[in-house]
Amino acid sequence: MAVRQKIRIGDLLVSNNVITEDQLQQALAKQKSTGLRLGRTLINLGFIQEDKFLEFLSEQLNVPFVDLRRYRFDAATVQRLSETHARRFRAIALSERDGMLLVGMADPTDIYASDALEQILQQPVDIAVVRESELLATLDIVYRRTDEIAGFAEELDEELTEGQFDLANLAPQADDSDAPVVKLLKSLFEDAVQVRASDIHIEPDEMVLRIRQRIDGVLQEQIVKERRVAPALVLRLKLMSGLDISEKRLPQDGRFSLKVKERKLDVRLSTMPVEHGESVVMRLLDQTDGAVDLDNVGMADDMLMQFRRLIHQPHGLILVTGPTGSGKTTTLYGALQELNEVGKKIITVEDPVEYRLQRINQVQINPKIGLNFARVLRACLRQDPDILLVGEIRDQETAEIALRAAMTGHMVLSTLHTNDAVSSAMRLVDMGAEGFLAATAIKAVLAQRLVRRLCDNCCSDYQPDARERSWIQHVVGIPVTQSLTLQQPGGCHRCNNTGYRGRIGVFELLIINDEMADALRRSDASGFVKAARRSKGYQPLVYSALQEAIQGVTSLEEVFRVAEQVEEETDDATINAEATVADSTEVTESESIADETGVNPKPGNEGPSTPIANEDTEKTAPSEHIIPWKEDD
């Protein structure tokens, strides 16, 4: 049954020598100013570990402890308790047996909450103790707004059918929160924030309206409803973005801001005429936390140290390269955060400006009025900058201005849409830039990709088959034993049954040396590639991704995806079991450089920046703060 007696948990902790009387008094004093419960205050002060505190509560109150990360939820049972009540009482309905409902609570000593829950649920409850952090994360997952969104779409459809639709509700300043179109959009954005979606796609088909979200780089269908609700939805969004509502034949781009669940969002909106109406895609940029710190972009320690040294040089050009959606903007903003000091003037030229940064002069280009990258960049050089960020080098003129700026005392950061670091420097020469400019100005190229992080709640061990071991052996250049153990995705409520939750960056850093500079000067593409691959410490992207897989952070499937995307270096690393399986399966322990499942770098190479783990190495724990990687242009 639910806990009925009033518990003085502080006295119990002291009498059981878990904390001291002095620590209790400090916590009580702190509690008066914060309003937090005593247990949370003790944990925040570091007087007791959360797990130890919960274990103590479980024993003293004779209630079970439930690990929500491993719990298999029944959707119908969870919905017995509304989201409002679940968040108010820090509780979640877990299971029902013999007329008794088991409810997980962050604070099982809260008698008022347990009594209120019994009245709300109209049945007796048993209490289990759960971690508060896990509870809050789980509430965000289980109370998805899919049904709510579908309901509002149905309500809007009925309003349209009955001819009661009020155009005034579409105005951006409309305060009628009861209007179906307003409620539908509000729920769409709330759900997107809840699941960390980077984009919302609204797509009218012949018979239906399809709404999808891009989560961790993958599109997932949210709802499919009657197509007739689409025009009202698009019209409202156009008005919010300041677009021409009468123009349906041409694409339009707009932007607006809104606040969703205490998160400030900038929304970039694009409309495009399609066969059955207008398709709308919204890119969601969370401005609440600002740009990501460079420490959190996911680089290995030694690579991060090298990258920091490079960006702190007084002049030169550093390129960050990768296809659309590889996180280039996130990395560059992290570098700007690092360089943003009172004594430096920083100017960015972007299309568009995505995060607002203090002390930094940010310019958004506008090709319609002739304000392109090259024109703004020339003007920037007359503004006495120390550091320039060029959103993208797209043409010869921009390339030459950026290179000359880097040669004349400015640090220039920019991006290129190339697949790997080796091909990027020569791309500027291919654009028409002089080879001697590139050779003198370019200091380094950082290539990157994003791979999905395995959900730690449902991933499981597996051993690669002969074909996969053969591929790994080809990449690392040494034998791989049959006992190599990796992780594979599963599927649970925490990851929306995808097996993945969040993303991490994998990187390839190429520092330009004299041999590479000489090849650039001669515009010798072949010589540059050979020099790059011979350079000290160079490791291709696929090697970095493979490290993450062997450490249990991502899956081999994600590594294969990176390998397929990268040109040259990994194209010839395609699995070819027929040619090499015999070698990989006849390995003896004495022949293998690795321990059991360990894989070490090629002989004569510097090796990966982080040691590749063997089966005894603890899997890298996922960060509590999931990096908000941007789907950059």
Short mmCIF file of C-alpha atoms in Angstrom, two decimals, residues 38-263:
data_model
loop_
_atom_site.label_atom_id
_atom_site.label_comp_id
_atom_site.label_asym_id
_atom_site.label_seq_id
_atom_site.Cartn_x
_atom_site.Cartn_y
_atom_site.Cartn_z
CA LEU A 38 15.35 17.53 1.46
CA GLY A 39 16.51 14.47 -0.46
CA ARG A 40 17.25 16.50 -3.60
CA THR A 41 19.03 19.13 -1.51
CA LEU A 42 21.26 16.52 0.14
CA ILE A 43 22.11 15.08 -3.28
CA ASN A 44 22.84 18.51 -4.78
CA LEU A 45 25.14 19.36 -1.85
CA GLY A 46 27.05 16.13 -2.40
CA PHE A 47 26.28 14.73 1.06
CA ILE A 48 24.82 11.54 -0.40
CA GLN A 49 24.77 9.85 -3.80
CA GLU A 50 21.36 9.63 -5.47
CA ASP A 51 21.48 5.84 -5.83
CA LYS A 52 22.44 5.41 -2.17
CA PHE A 53 19.63 7.73 -1.10
CA LEU A 54 17.06 5.84 -3.18
CA GLU A 55 18.32 2.50 -1.88
CA PHE A 56 17.93 3.83 1.67
CA LEU A 57 14.37 5.00 0.96
CA SER A 58 13.48 1.66 -0.58
CA GLU A 59 14.70 -0.24 2.49
CA GLN A 60 13.25 2.10 5.11
CA LEU A 61 9.84 2.47 3.49
CA ASN A 62 9.67 -1.12 2.24
CA VAL A 63 8.88 -0.01 -1.30
CA PRO A 64 10.52 -1.35 -4.48
CA PHE A 65 13.03 0.58 -6.56
CA VAL A 66 12.28 0.65 -10.30
CA ASP A 67 14.93 1.46 -12.90
CA LEU A 68 12.95 3.32 -15.55
CA ARG A 69 15.73 2.90 -18.11
CA ARG A 70 15.08 -0.84 -18.17
CA TYR A 71 11.35 -0.82 -17.56
CA ARG A 72 8.98 -2.01 -20.29
CA PHE A 73 5.97 0.31 -20.22
CA ASP A 74 2.40 -0.50 -21.07
CA ALA A 75 1.02 2.50 -22.97
CA ALA A 76 -2.52 2.09 -21.66
CA THR A 77 -1.36 1.97 -18.03
CA VAL A 78 0.85 5.04 -18.39
CA GLN A 79 -2.06 7.02 -19.82
CA ARG A 80 -4.14 6.29 -16.69
CA LEU A 81 -2.39 9.33 -15.25
CA SER A 82 -2.57 12.57 -17.22
CA GLU A 83 0.64 14.37 -18.10
CA THR A 84 -0.39 17.32 -15.92
CA HIS A 85 -0.78 15.14 -12.83
CA ALA A 86 2.31 13.10 -13.64
CA ARG A 87 4.50 16.20 -13.75
CA ARG A 88 2.82 17.85 -10.78
CA PHE A 89 3.31 14.87 -8.48
CA ARG A 90 6.56 13.61 -10.09
CA ALA A 91 4.88 10.25 -10.69
CA ILE A 92 4.25 7.69 -13.42
CA ALA A 93 1.77 4.79 -13.61
CA LEU A 94 3.74 1.56 -14.08
CA SER A 95 1.54 -1.53 -13.84
CA GLU A 96 -1.72 -2.86 -12.43
CA ARG A 97 -2.24 -6.10 -10.54
CA ASP A 98 -5.16 -7.39 -8.45
CA GLY A 99 -6.84 -3.98 -8.52
CA MET A 100 -3.72 -2.21 -7.24
CA LEU A 101 -1.89 0.32 -9.42
CA LEU A 102 1.89 0.55 -9.02
CA VAL A 103 3.02 4.17 -9.31
CA GLY A 104 6.66 5.25 -9.49
CA MET A 105 7.43 8.43 -7.52
CA ALA A 106 10.55 10.52 -7.18
CA ASP A 107 9.57 11.26 -3.57
CA PRO A 108 7.71 8.32 -1.97
CA THR A 109 7.58 10.19 1.35
CA ASP A 110 5.13 12.73 -0.10
CA ILE A 111 1.93 11.54 1.58
CA TYR A 112 -0.12 14.37 0.08
CA ALA A 113 0.88 13.32 -3.44
CA SER A 114 0.11 9.63 -2.89
CA ASP A 115 -3.30 10.45 -1.39
CA ALA A 116 -4.07 12.82 -4.27
CA LEU A 117 -3.12 10.15 -6.79
CA GLU A 118 -5.53 7.65 -5.22
CA GLN A 119 -8.34 10.20 -5.45
CA ILE A 120 -7.50 11.05 -9.07
CA LEU A 121 -7.15 7.42 -10.14
CA GLN A 122 -10.11 6.23 -8.06
CA GLN A 123 -8.25 3.15 -6.87
CA PRO A 124 -5.60 2.20 -4.31
CA VAL A 125 -1.97 2.64 -5.33
CA ASP A 126 1.31 1.04 -4.38
CA ILE A 127 4.38 3.25 -4.46
CA ALA A 128 7.76 2.51 -6.03
CA VAL A 129 10.76 4.82 -5.85
CA VAL A 130 12.40 6.02 -9.08
CA ARG A 131 15.26 8.36 -9.99
CA GLU A 132 13.93 11.88 -10.54
CA SER A 133 16.16 12.54 -13.57
CA GLU A 134 14.98 9.32 -15.22
CA LEU A 135 11.38 10.09 -14.36
CA LEU A 136 11.47 13.51 -16.03
CA ALA A 137 13.19 12.10 -19.11
CA THR A 138 10.65 9.28 -19.30
CA LEU A 139 7.70 11.66 -19.00
CA ASP A 140 9.02 13.56 -22.02
CA ILE A 141 9.06 10.32 -23.98
CA VAL A 142 5.84 8.57 -22.96
CA TYR A 143 3.60 11.63 -23.18
CA ARG A 144 4.14 12.14 -26.90
CA ARG A 145 1.57 14.46 -28.44
CA THR A 146 0.86 12.31 -31.48
CA ASP A 147 -2.72 11.54 -30.44
CA GLU A 148 -3.28 15.14 -29.36
CA ILE A 149 -2.02 16.43 -32.72
CA ALA A 150 -4.23 13.99 -34.59
CA GLY A 151 -7.19 15.14 -32.49
CA PHE A 152 -6.60 18.81 -33.25
CA ALA A 153 -6.21 18.00 -36.95
CA GLU A 154 -9.56 16.19 -36.79
CA GLU A 155 -11.10 19.20 -35.03
CA LEU A 156 -9.78 21.53 -37.74
CA ASP A 157 -11.12 19.18 -40.42
CA GLU A 158 -14.59 19.27 -38.82
CA GLU A 159 -14.48 23.06 -38.64
CA LEU A 160 -13.62 23.26 -42.34
CA THR A 161 -16.32 20.73 -43.23
CA GLU A 162 -18.99 22.67 -41.32
CA GLY A 163 -17.93 25.98 -42.88
CA GLN A 164 -17.17 27.55 -39.49
CA PHE A 165 -13.52 28.29 -40.21
CA ASP A 166 -12.55 31.84 -39.13
CA LEU A 167 -9.75 33.44 -41.16
CA ALA A 168 -9.02 35.77 -38.22
CA ASN A 169 -7.59 32.80 -36.34
CA LEU A 170 -4.82 32.57 -38.92
CA ALA A 171 -3.35 35.98 -38.12
CA PRO A 172 -0.01 35.74 -36.32
CA GLN A 173 -1.26 38.03 -33.54
CA ALA A 174 -4.43 35.99 -33.02
CA ASP A 175 -4.97 35.20 -29.33
CA ASP A 176 -7.68 32.57 -29.81
CA SER A 177 -5.84 29.62 -28.31
CA ASP A 178 -9.01 27.54 -28.73
CA ALA A 179 -8.88 27.77 -32.52
CA PRO A 180 -8.07 24.30 -33.91
CA VAL A 181 -5.34 25.59 -36.25
CA VAL A 182 -3.60 27.33 -33.33
CA LYS A 183 -3.86 24.28 -31.08
CA LEU A 184 -2.60 22.02 -33.87
CA LEU A 185 0.53 24.11 -34.49
CA LYS A 186 1.18 24.52 -30.78
CA SER A 187 1.11 20.76 -30.31
CA LEU A 188 3.30 20.20 -33.37
CA PHE A 189 6.03 22.44 -31.98
CA GLU A 190 5.74 21.09 -28.43
CA ASP A 191 6.11 17.53 -29.67
CA ALA A 192 9.07 18.48 -31.86
CA VAL A 193 10.88 20.03 -28.89
CA GLN A 194 10.07 17.01 -26.75
CA VAL A 195 11.65 14.53 -29.18
CA ARG A 196 14.53 16.85 -30.20
CA ALA A 197 13.42 17.08 -33.83
CA SER A 198 15.52 19.30 -36.08
CA ASP A 199 12.90 19.66 -38.83
CA ILE A 200 9.15 19.39 -39.35
CA HIS A 201 7.87 18.39 -42.81
CA ILE A 202 4.28 19.17 -43.83
CA GLU A 203 3.52 17.33 -47.08
CA PRO A 204 0.15 17.25 -48.88
CA ASP A 205 -0.46 14.10 -50.89
CA GLU A 206 -3.30 13.22 -53.25
CA MET A 207 -5.61 12.13 -50.42
CA VAL A 208 -3.83 12.90 -47.14
CA LEU A 209 -1.68 15.38 -45.27
CA ARG A 210 1.51 13.78 -44.00
CA ILE A 211 3.51 15.33 -41.14
CA ARG A 212 7.00 14.02 -40.47
CA GLN A 213 9.87 14.94 -38.13
CA ARG A 214 13.60 14.55 -38.62
CA ILE A 215 15.05 13.07 -35.43
CA ASP A 216 18.77 12.28 -35.19
CA GLY A 217 19.05 12.77 -38.94
CA VAL A 218 16.27 10.33 -39.87
CA LEU A 219 12.72 11.23 -40.96
CA GLN A 220 9.96 9.66 -38.87
CA GLU A 221 6.28 9.85 -39.73
CA GLN A 222 4.17 11.56 -37.10
CA ILE A 223 0.58 11.70 -38.35
CA VAL A 224 -1.40 11.24 -41.56
CA LYS A 225 -4.73 13.10 -41.77
CA GLU A 226 -7.21 14.42 -44.32
CA ARG A 227 -5.52 16.68 -46.89
CA ARG A 228 -8.12 19.42 -46.57
CA VAL A 229 -6.52 20.72 -43.33
CA ALA A 230 -3.26 21.49 -45.18
CA PRO A 231 -4.17 24.89 -46.71
CA ALA A 232 -5.24 26.36 -43.35
CA LEU A 233 -2.06 25.10 -41.72
CA VAL A 234 0.17 26.49 -44.49
CA LEU A 235 -1.68 29.80 -44.52
CA ARG A 236 -1.16 30.28 -40.78
CA LEU A 237 2.56 29.49 -41.10
CA LYS A 238 2.95 31.89 -44.03
CA LEU A 239 1.39 34.69 -42.02
CA MET A 240 3.64 33.94 -39.05
CA SER A 241 6.66 34.09 -41.41
CA GLY A 242 5.62 37.28 -43.18
CA LEU A 243 5.25 35.56 -46.55
CA ASP A 244 2.90 36.39 -49.42
CA ILE A 245 -0.19 34.27 -48.75
CA SER A 246 -1.48 34.78 -52.29
CA GLU A 247 1.65 33.35 -53.92
CA LYS A 248 1.32 29.60 -54.28
CA ARG A 249 3.18 29.09 -57.56
CA LEU A 250 6.70 29.99 -56.40
CA PRO A 251 8.88 28.81 -53.49
CA GLN A 252 9.17 31.20 -50.55
CA ASP A 253 11.47 31.41 -47.53
CA GLY A 254 10.63 32.98 -44.20
CA ARG A 255 11.49 33.01 -40.54
CA PHE A 256 9.77 33.50 -37.19
CA SER A 257 10.46 32.97 -33.49
CA LEU A 258 8.35 31.44 -30.75
CA LYS A 259 8.63 30.11 -27.22
CA VAL A 260 7.81 26.45 -26.63
CA LYS A 261 7.97 24.86 -23.17
CA GLU A 262 10.45 27.50 -21.93
CA ARG A 263 12.58 26.95 -25.05
#
